[in-house]
Amino acid sequence: MKFHRIDLDSWNRKPYFDHYLNQVRCTFSMTANIDLTELLPLLREKKVKLYPAFLYMVTQAVNAHREFRTTYDAEGHLGYWEKMIPSYTFFHQDDQTFSSIWTDFIDDFYLFYENYTADMKMYGDNKGIVAKAMEPPYTFPVSCIPWVSFTGFNLNIFGDGQYLLPIITSGKYFEQEGKTLLPVSLQVHHAVCDGYHASLFMNDLQKWASGGKSWLLMP
């Protein structure tokens, strides 16, 4: 996957990047309810699980905006990946632990779903934090907390404060005023993303959820 280096001197975001990375180091999170009212019946009709559909939608939203793909390469150069793929957690029912796995992404949902299904079949019984080795550098993290419908979620990452990629977490969907809603939390670094970009992500995610017929009902 191609990594595009950013020229800081000509980057229009340079003063914001410097401020929120070096002066007031800052991350923030946003939680919104995504309307699944139209999507869930389509998933049931196609016998498709929600989690891989969610992974598909969030990956499309991430790949639509380079702000969510901005990070450092292995040599420490700032830039952005041309495309990214999801690295996601899954739950082990027998001992209540979780593992992380990554899956190659394809724009065709059913091809992606095949990749997801194959990975879960091959690695789903592996225990430990990492279930599938050799994770490429162009992944972003996704997780799910399907036992609670949270109204806010925040991860506290202790380190050098230079983790720039988005972190996406979904909760338990619930019924409200005739709609089925899924709480989704997005955590980003303010050096590369503002509230505007977080809003773009949530709005894009809703468009994918509302437009399920375009990618689920294949001819």
PDB file of C-alpha atoms in Angstrom:
ATOM      1  CA  MET A   1       0.000   0.000   0.000  1.00  0.00           C
ATOM      2  CA  LYS A   2       1.400   3.395  -0.977  1.00  0.00           C
ATOM      3  CA  PHE A   3       2.337   5.874   1.748  1.00  0.00           C
ATOM      4  CA  HIS A   4       2.214   9.543   0.742  1.00  0.00           C
ATOM      5  CA  ARG A   5       4.616  11.720   2.725  1.00  0.00           C
ATOM      6  CA  ILE A   6       3.375  15.147   3.841  1.00  0.00           C
ATOM      7  CA  ASP A   7       5.560  18.202   3.296  1.00  0.00           C
ATOM      8  CA  LEU A   8       5.076  20.055   6.569  1.00  0.00           C
ATOM      9  CA  ASP A   9       6.312  23.360   5.181  1.00  0.00           C
ATOM     10  CA  SER A  10       3.582  23.492   2.528  1.00  0.00           C
ATOM     11  CA  TRP A  11       0.846  21.740   4.532  1.00  0.00           C
ATOM     12  CA  ASN A  12      -2.017  24.102   5.304  1.00  0.00           C
ATOM     13  CA  ARG A  13      -2.637  22.231   8.552  1.00  0.00           C
ATOM     14  CA  LYS A  14       0.901  22.754   9.866  1.00  0.00           C
ATOM     15  CA  PRO A  15       0.015  25.333  12.591  1.00  0.00           C
ATOM     16  CA  TYR A  16      -2.814  23.146  13.935  1.00  0.00           C
ATOM     17  CA  PHE A  17      -0.651  20.034  13.790  1.00  0.00           C
ATOM     18  CA  ASP A  18       2.132  21.775  15.693  1.00  0.00           C
ATOM     19  CA  HIS A  19      -0.260  23.237  18.268  1.00  0.00           C
ATOM     20  CA  TYR A  20      -2.087  20.014  19.121  1.00  0.00           C
ATOM     21  CA  LEU A  21       0.960  17.786  18.919  1.00  0.00           C
ATOM     22  CA  ASN A  22       3.689  19.886  20.516  1.00  0.00           C
ATOM     23  CA  GLN A  23       2.032  22.640  22.552  1.00  0.00           C
ATOM     24  CA  VAL A  24      -1.357  21.379  23.749  1.00  0.00           C
ATOM     25  CA  ARG A  25      -1.233  17.656  22.984  1.00  0.00           C
ATOM     26  CA  CYS A  26      -4.859  16.685  22.590  1.00  0.00           C
ATOM     27  CA  THR A  27      -7.151  13.869  21.491  1.00  0.00           C
ATOM     28  CA  PHE A  28     -10.934  13.924  21.570  1.00  0.00           C
ATOM     29  CA  SER A  29     -13.838  11.562  21.080  1.00  0.00           C
ATOM     30  CA  MET A  30     -17.316  11.891  19.619  1.00  0.00           C
ATOM     31  CA  THR A  31     -20.220   9.487  20.138  1.00  0.00           C
ATOM     32  CA  ALA A  32     -23.280   9.421  17.899  1.00  0.00           C
ATOM     33  CA  ASN A  33     -26.214   7.088  17.320  1.00  0.00           C
ATOM     34  CA  ILE A  34     -26.283   5.567  13.837  1.00  0.00           C
ATOM     35  CA  ASP A  35     -29.760   4.686  12.552  1.00  0.00           C
ATOM     36  CA  LEU A  36     -29.875   1.001  11.554  1.00  0.00           C
ATOM     37  CA  THR A  37     -33.642   0.837  11.079  1.00  0.00           C
ATOM     38  CA  GLU A  38     -33.423   0.168   7.340  1.00  0.00           C
ATOM     39  CA  LEU A  39     -30.159  -1.785   7.418  1.00  0.00           C
ATOM     40  CA  LEU A  40     -30.940  -4.539   9.932  1.00  0.00           C
ATOM     41  CA  PRO A  41     -33.839  -6.098   7.944  1.00  0.00           C
ATOM     42  CA  LEU A  42     -31.579  -6.213   4.877  1.00  0.00           C
ATOM     43  CA  LEU A  43     -28.836  -7.937   6.856  1.00  0.00           C
ATOM     44  CA  ARG A  44     -31.299 -10.507   8.184  1.00  0.00           C
ATOM     45  CA  GLU A  45     -32.669 -11.080   4.686  1.00  0.00           C
ATOM     46  CA  LYS A  46     -29.161 -11.742   3.387  1.00  0.00           C
ATOM     47  CA  LYS A  47     -28.162 -13.716   6.520  1.00  0.00           C
ATOM     48  CA  VAL A  48     -25.258 -11.314   7.080  1.00  0.00           C
ATOM     49  CA  LYS A  49     -23.918 -10.485  10.536  1.00  0.00           C
ATOM     50  CA  LEU A  50     -23.896  -6.880  11.696  1.00  0.00           C
ATOM     51  CA  TYR A  51     -20.251  -6.746  12.802  1.00  0.00           C
ATOM     52  CA  PRO A  52     -18.648  -7.379   9.382  1.00  0.00           C
ATOM     53  CA  ALA A  53     -21.167  -4.974   7.842  1.00  0.00           C
ATOM     54  CA  PHE A  54     -20.117  -2.392  10.436  1.00  0.00           C
ATOM     55  CA  LEU A  55     -16.448  -3.025   9.609  1.00  0.00           C
ATOM     56  CA  TYR A  56     -17.221  -2.516   5.931  1.00  0.00           C
ATOM     57  CA  MET A  57     -19.025   0.774   6.540  1.00  0.00           C
ATOM     58  CA  VAL A  58     -16.413   2.285   8.863  1.00  0.00           C
ATOM     59  CA  THR A  59     -13.602   1.309   6.486  1.00  0.00           C
ATOM     60  CA  GLN A  60     -15.405   3.086   3.661  1.00  0.00           C
ATOM     61  CA  ALA A  61     -15.759   6.165   5.879  1.00  0.00           C
ATOM     62  CA  VAL A  62     -12.080   6.088   6.887  1.00  0.00           C
ATOM     63  CA  ASN A  63     -10.894   5.689   3.308  1.00  0.00           C
ATOM     64  CA  ALA A  64     -13.056   8.593   2.128  1.00  0.00           C
ATOM     65  CA  HIS A  65     -10.985  11.177   4.056  1.00  0.00           C
ATOM     66  CA  ARG A  66      -7.209  11.317   4.310  1.00  0.00           C
ATOM     67  CA  GLU A  67      -7.414  12.928   7.773  1.00  0.00           C
ATOM     68  CA  PHE A  68      -8.318   9.467   9.105  1.00  0.00           C
ATOM     69  CA  ARG A  69      -5.393   7.872   7.269  1.00  0.00           C
ATOM     70  CA  THR A  70      -2.723  10.307   8.459  1.00  0.00           C
ATOM     71  CA  THR A  71       0.018   8.743  10.570  1.00  0.00           C
ATOM     72  CA  TYR A  72       3.754   8.006  10.676  1.00  0.00           C
ATOM     73  CA  ASP A  73       5.508   5.361   8.616  1.00  0.00           C
ATOM     74  CA  ALA A  74       8.099   2.945  10.010  1.00  0.00           C
ATOM     75  CA  GLU A  75      10.851   5.564   9.542  1.00  0.00           C
ATOM     76  CA  GLY A  76       8.904   8.230  11.414  1.00  0.00           C
ATOM     77  CA  HIS A  77       7.840  10.243   8.375  1.00  0.00           C
ATOM     78  CA  LEU A  78       4.470  11.965   8.558  1.00  0.00           C
ATOM     79  CA  GLY A  79       2.061  11.120   5.758  1.00  0.00           C
ATOM     80  CA  TYR A  80      -1.067   9.198   4.896  1.00  0.00           C
ATOM     81  CA  TRP A  81      -1.854   5.767   3.517  1.00  0.00           C
ATOM     82  CA  GLU A  82      -3.620   5.588   0.178  1.00  0.00           C
ATOM     83  CA  LYS A  83      -6.089   3.105   1.678  1.00  0.00           C
ATOM     84  CA  MET A  84      -6.458   1.366   5.028  1.00  0.00           C
ATOM     85  CA  ILE A  85      -7.942  -1.897   6.283  1.00  0.00           C
ATOM     86  CA  PRO A  86      -9.594  -2.738   9.620  1.00  0.00           C
ATOM     87  CA  SER A  87      -7.889  -4.390  12.575  1.00  0.00           C
ATOM     88  CA  TYR A  88     -10.712  -5.457  14.869  1.00  0.00           C
ATOM     89  CA  THR A  89     -11.347  -7.274  18.104  1.00  0.00           C
ATOM     90  CA  PHE A  90     -13.553 -10.315  18.659  1.00  0.00           C
ATOM     91  CA  PHE A  91     -14.747 -12.033  21.839  1.00  0.00           C
ATOM     92  CA  HIS A  92     -14.038 -15.540  23.161  1.00  0.00           C
ATOM     93  CA  GLN A  93     -17.171 -16.788  24.880  1.00  0.00           C
ATOM     94  CA  ASP A  94     -15.431 -19.604  26.770  1.00  0.00           C
ATOM     95  CA  ASP A  95     -13.042 -17.463  28.837  1.00  0.00           C
ATOM     96  CA  GLN A  96     -14.352 -13.912  28.269  1.00  0.00           C
ATOM     97  CA  THR A  97     -11.123 -12.695  26.664  1.00  0.00           C
ATOM     98  CA  PHE A  98     -10.679 -10.992  23.310  1.00  0.00           C
ATOM     99  CA  SER A  99      -8.267 -11.096  20.416  1.00  0.00           C
ATOM    100  CA  SER A 100      -7.416  -8.802  17.533  1.00  0.00           C
ATOM    101  CA  ILE A 101      -7.488  -9.769  13.867  1.00  0.00           C
ATOM    102  CA  TRP A 102      -7.125  -7.931  10.561  1.00  0.00           C
ATOM    103  CA  THR A 103      -8.830  -8.561   7.239  1.00  0.00           C
ATOM    104  CA  ASP A 104      -7.981  -7.384   3.737  1.00  0.00           C
ATOM    105  CA  PHE A 105     -10.517  -4.886   2.461  1.00  0.00           C
ATOM    106  CA  ILE A 106     -12.354  -4.982  -0.868  1.00  0.00           C
ATOM    107  CA  ASP A 107     -14.950  -2.440  -2.019  1.00  0.00           C
ATOM    108  CA  ASP A 108     -17.279  -5.255  -3.036  1.00  0.00           C
ATOM    109  CA  PHE A 109     -19.020  -6.095   0.246  1.00  0.00           C
ATOM    110  CA  TYR A 110     -19.514  -9.790  -0.421  1.00  0.00           C
ATOM    111  CA  LEU A 111     -15.858 -10.300  -1.324  1.00  0.00           C
ATOM    112  CA  PHE A 112     -14.909  -8.515   1.900  1.00  0.00           C
ATOM    113  CA  TYR A 113     -17.427 -10.685   3.764  1.00  0.00           C
ATOM    114  CA  GLU A 114     -15.755 -13.787   2.315  1.00  0.00           C
ATOM    115  CA  ASN A 115     -12.381 -12.533   3.581  1.00  0.00           C
ATOM    116  CA  TYR A 116     -13.875 -11.829   7.009  1.00  0.00           C
ATOM    117  CA  THR A 117     -15.508 -15.260   7.200  1.00  0.00           C
ATOM    118  CA  ALA A 118     -12.313 -17.010   6.106  1.00  0.00           C
ATOM    119  CA  ASP A 119     -10.210 -15.133   8.677  1.00  0.00           C
ATOM    120  CA  MET A 120     -12.630 -15.903  11.503  1.00  0.00           C
ATOM    121  CA  LYS A 121     -12.714 -19.574  10.520  1.00  0.00           C
ATOM    122  CA  MET A 122      -8.934 -19.813  10.408  1.00  0.00           C
ATOM    123  CA  TYR A 123      -7.983 -17.586  13.354  1.00  0.00           C
ATOM    124  CA  GLY A 124     -11.145 -17.271  15.455  1.00  0.00           C
ATOM    125  CA  ASP A 125     -10.051 -19.906  17.970  1.00  0.00           C
ATOM    126  CA  ASN A 126      -6.608 -18.375  18.507  1.00  0.00           C
ATOM    127  CA  LYS A 127      -6.194 -16.898  21.969  1.00  0.00           C
ATOM    128  CA  GLY A 128      -4.071 -13.955  23.042  1.00  0.00           C
ATOM    129  CA  ILE A 129      -4.209 -10.312  22.069  1.00  0.00           C
ATOM    130  CA  VAL A 130      -3.093 -11.030  18.488  1.00  0.00           C
ATOM    131  CA  ALA A 131      -4.950 -13.833  16.708  1.00  0.00           C
ATOM    132  CA  LYS A 132      -3.538 -13.205  13.211  1.00  0.00           C
ATOM    133  CA  ALA A 133       0.122 -12.289  12.867  1.00  0.00           C
ATOM    134  CA  MET A 134       1.886 -10.174  10.230  1.00  0.00           C
ATOM    135  CA  GLU A 135      -0.473  -7.217  10.545  1.00  0.00           C
ATOM    136  CA  PRO A 136       0.405  -4.632   7.877  1.00  0.00           C
ATOM    137  CA  PRO A 137       1.133  -1.033   8.901  1.00  0.00           C
ATOM    138  CA  TYR A 138      -1.928   0.362   7.093  1.00  0.00           C
ATOM    139  CA  THR A 139      -4.551  -0.829   9.595  1.00  0.00           C
ATOM    140  CA  PHE A 140      -6.787   1.136  11.952  1.00  0.00           C
ATOM    141  CA  PRO A 141      -8.421  -0.246  15.136  1.00  0.00           C
ATOM    142  CA  VAL A 142     -12.098  -1.133  15.536  1.00  0.00           C
ATOM    143  CA  SER A 143     -13.807  -2.761  18.499  1.00  0.00           C
ATOM    144  CA  CYS A 144     -17.300  -3.622  19.684  1.00  0.00           C
ATOM    145  CA  ILE A 145     -18.921  -3.582  23.139  1.00  0.00           C
ATOM    146  CA  PRO A 146     -22.225  -5.321  22.308  1.00  0.00           C
ATOM    147  CA  TRP A 147     -23.407  -5.640  25.906  1.00  0.00           C
ATOM    148  CA  VAL A 148     -24.220  -1.991  26.646  1.00  0.00           C
ATOM    149  CA  SER A 149     -25.724   0.986  24.814  1.00  0.00           C
ATOM    150  CA  PHE A 150     -23.272   3.652  25.912  1.00  0.00           C
ATOM    151  CA  THR A 151     -23.775   7.399  25.488  1.00  0.00           C
ATOM    152  CA  GLY A 152     -20.059   8.161  25.505  1.00  0.00           C
ATOM    153  CA  PHE A 153     -16.802   6.236  25.287  1.00  0.00           C
ATOM    154  CA  ASN A 154     -13.189   7.339  25.627  1.00  0.00           C
ATOM    155  CA  LEU A 155      -9.871   5.503  25.552  1.00  0.00           C
ATOM    156  CA  ASN A 156      -7.005   6.824  27.656  1.00  0.00           C
ATOM    157  CA  ILE A 157      -3.801   6.027  25.793  1.00  0.00           C
ATOM    158  CA  PHE A 158      -0.643   6.517  27.834  1.00  0.00           C
ATOM    159  CA  GLY A 159       2.480   7.044  25.767  1.00  0.00           C
ATOM    160  CA  ASP A 160       4.073   9.818  23.783  1.00  0.00           C
ATOM    161  CA  GLY A 161       0.686  11.104  22.613  1.00  0.00           C
ATOM    162  CA  GLN A 162       1.570  10.735  18.945  1.00  0.00           C
ATOM    163  CA  TYR A 163      -0.881   8.026  17.957  1.00  0.00           C
ATOM    164  CA  LEU A 164      -2.725   9.760  15.108  1.00  0.00           C
ATOM    165  CA  LEU A 165      -5.114   7.154  13.697  1.00  0.00           C
ATOM    166  CA  PRO A 166      -8.830   6.994  14.532  1.00  0.00           C
ATOM    167  CA  ILE A 167     -10.127   4.452  17.033  1.00  0.00           C
ATOM    168  CA  ILE A 168     -13.704   3.307  16.434  1.00  0.00           C
ATOM    169  CA  THR A 169     -15.937   1.518  18.940  1.00  0.00           C
ATOM    170  CA  SER A 170     -19.554   0.409  18.613  1.00  0.00           C
ATOM    171  CA  GLY A 171     -21.974  -0.542  21.375  1.00  0.00           C
ATOM    172  CA  LYS A 172     -25.282  -2.402  21.699  1.00  0.00           C
ATOM    173  CA  TYR A 173     -28.033  -1.222  19.398  1.00  0.00           C
ATOM    174  CA  PHE A 174     -31.319  -0.203  20.979  1.00  0.00           C
ATOM    175  CA  GLU A 175     -34.857   0.854  20.106  1.00  0.00           C
ATOM    176  CA  GLN A 176     -35.995   4.460  20.509  1.00  0.00           C
ATOM    177  CA  GLU A 177     -39.079   6.143  19.054  1.00  0.00           C
ATOM    178  CA  GLY A 178     -39.515   3.440  16.451  1.00  0.00           C
ATOM    179  CA  LYS A 179     -35.889   3.495  15.313  1.00  0.00           C
ATOM    180  CA  THR A 180     -33.022   1.066  15.861  1.00  0.00           C
ATOM    181  CA  LEU A 181     -29.926   2.997  16.893  1.00  0.00           C
ATOM    182  CA  LEU A 182     -26.292   1.935  17.244  1.00  0.00           C
ATOM    183  CA  PRO A 183     -23.972   4.005  19.469  1.00  0.00           C
ATOM    184  CA  VAL A 184     -20.638   4.586  17.754  1.00  0.00           C
ATOM    185  CA  SER A 185     -17.640   6.321  19.280  1.00  0.00           C
ATOM    186  CA  LEU A 186     -14.832   7.855  17.246  1.00  0.00           C
ATOM    187  CA  GLN A 187     -11.589   8.879  18.943  1.00  0.00           C
ATOM    188  CA  VAL A 188      -9.101  11.002  16.990  1.00  0.00           C
ATOM    189  CA  HIS A 189      -5.987  13.105  17.510  1.00  0.00           C
ATOM    190  CA  HIS A 190      -6.716  16.823  17.272  1.00  0.00           C
ATOM    191  CA  ALA A 191      -3.396  17.334  15.459  1.00  0.00           C
ATOM    192  CA  VAL A 192      -4.880  15.763  12.324  1.00  0.00           C
ATOM    193  CA  CYS A 193      -8.664  15.886  12.880  1.00  0.00           C
ATOM    194  CA  ASP A 194     -11.112  18.555  14.017  1.00  0.00           C
ATOM    195  CA  GLY A 195     -14.771  18.354  14.950  1.00  0.00           C
ATOM    196  CA  TYR A 196     -15.592  18.942  11.308  1.00  0.00           C
ATOM    197  CA  HIS A 197     -13.765  15.797  10.241  1.00  0.00           C
ATOM    198  CA  ALA A 198     -15.338  13.746  13.039  1.00  0.00           C
ATOM    199  CA  SER A 199     -18.726  14.952  11.819  1.00  0.00           C
ATOM    200  CA  LEU A 200     -17.857  13.886   8.280  1.00  0.00           C
ATOM    201  CA  PHE A 201     -17.105  10.407   9.557  1.00  0.00           C
ATOM    202  CA  MET A 202     -20.415  10.073  11.411  1.00  0.00           C
ATOM    203  CA  ASN A 203     -22.411  11.470   8.503  1.00  0.00           C
ATOM    204  CA  ASP A 204     -20.665   9.155   6.043  1.00  0.00           C
ATOM    205  CA  LEU A 205     -21.285   6.183   8.313  1.00  0.00           C
ATOM    206  CA  GLN A 206     -24.979   7.058   8.438  1.00  0.00           C
ATOM    207  CA  LYS A 207     -25.106   7.321   4.647  1.00  0.00           C
ATOM    208  CA  TRP A 208     -23.649   3.830   4.325  1.00  0.00           C
ATOM    209  CA  ALA A 209     -26.134   2.477   6.874  1.00  0.00           C
ATOM    210  CA  SER A 210     -29.073   4.177   5.152  1.00  0.00           C
ATOM    211  CA  GLY A 211     -27.894   3.119   1.702  1.00  0.00           C
ATOM    212  CA  GLY A 212     -27.560  -0.589   2.433  1.00  0.00           C
ATOM    213  CA  LYS A 213     -29.580  -1.549  -0.633  1.00  0.00           C
ATOM    214  CA  SER A 214     -26.810  -0.245  -2.873  1.00  0.00           C
ATOM    215  CA  TRP A 215     -24.180  -2.626  -1.482  1.00  0.00           C
ATOM    216  CA  LEU A 216     -26.245  -5.495   0.000  1.00  0.00           C
ATOM    217  CA  LEU A 217     -28.763  -6.210  -2.738  1.00  0.00           C
ATOM    218  CA  MET A 218     -26.407  -7.309  -5.457  1.00  0.00           C
ATOM    219  CA  PRO A 219     -27.865  -8.146  -8.896  1.00  0.00           C
TER     220      PRO A 219
END
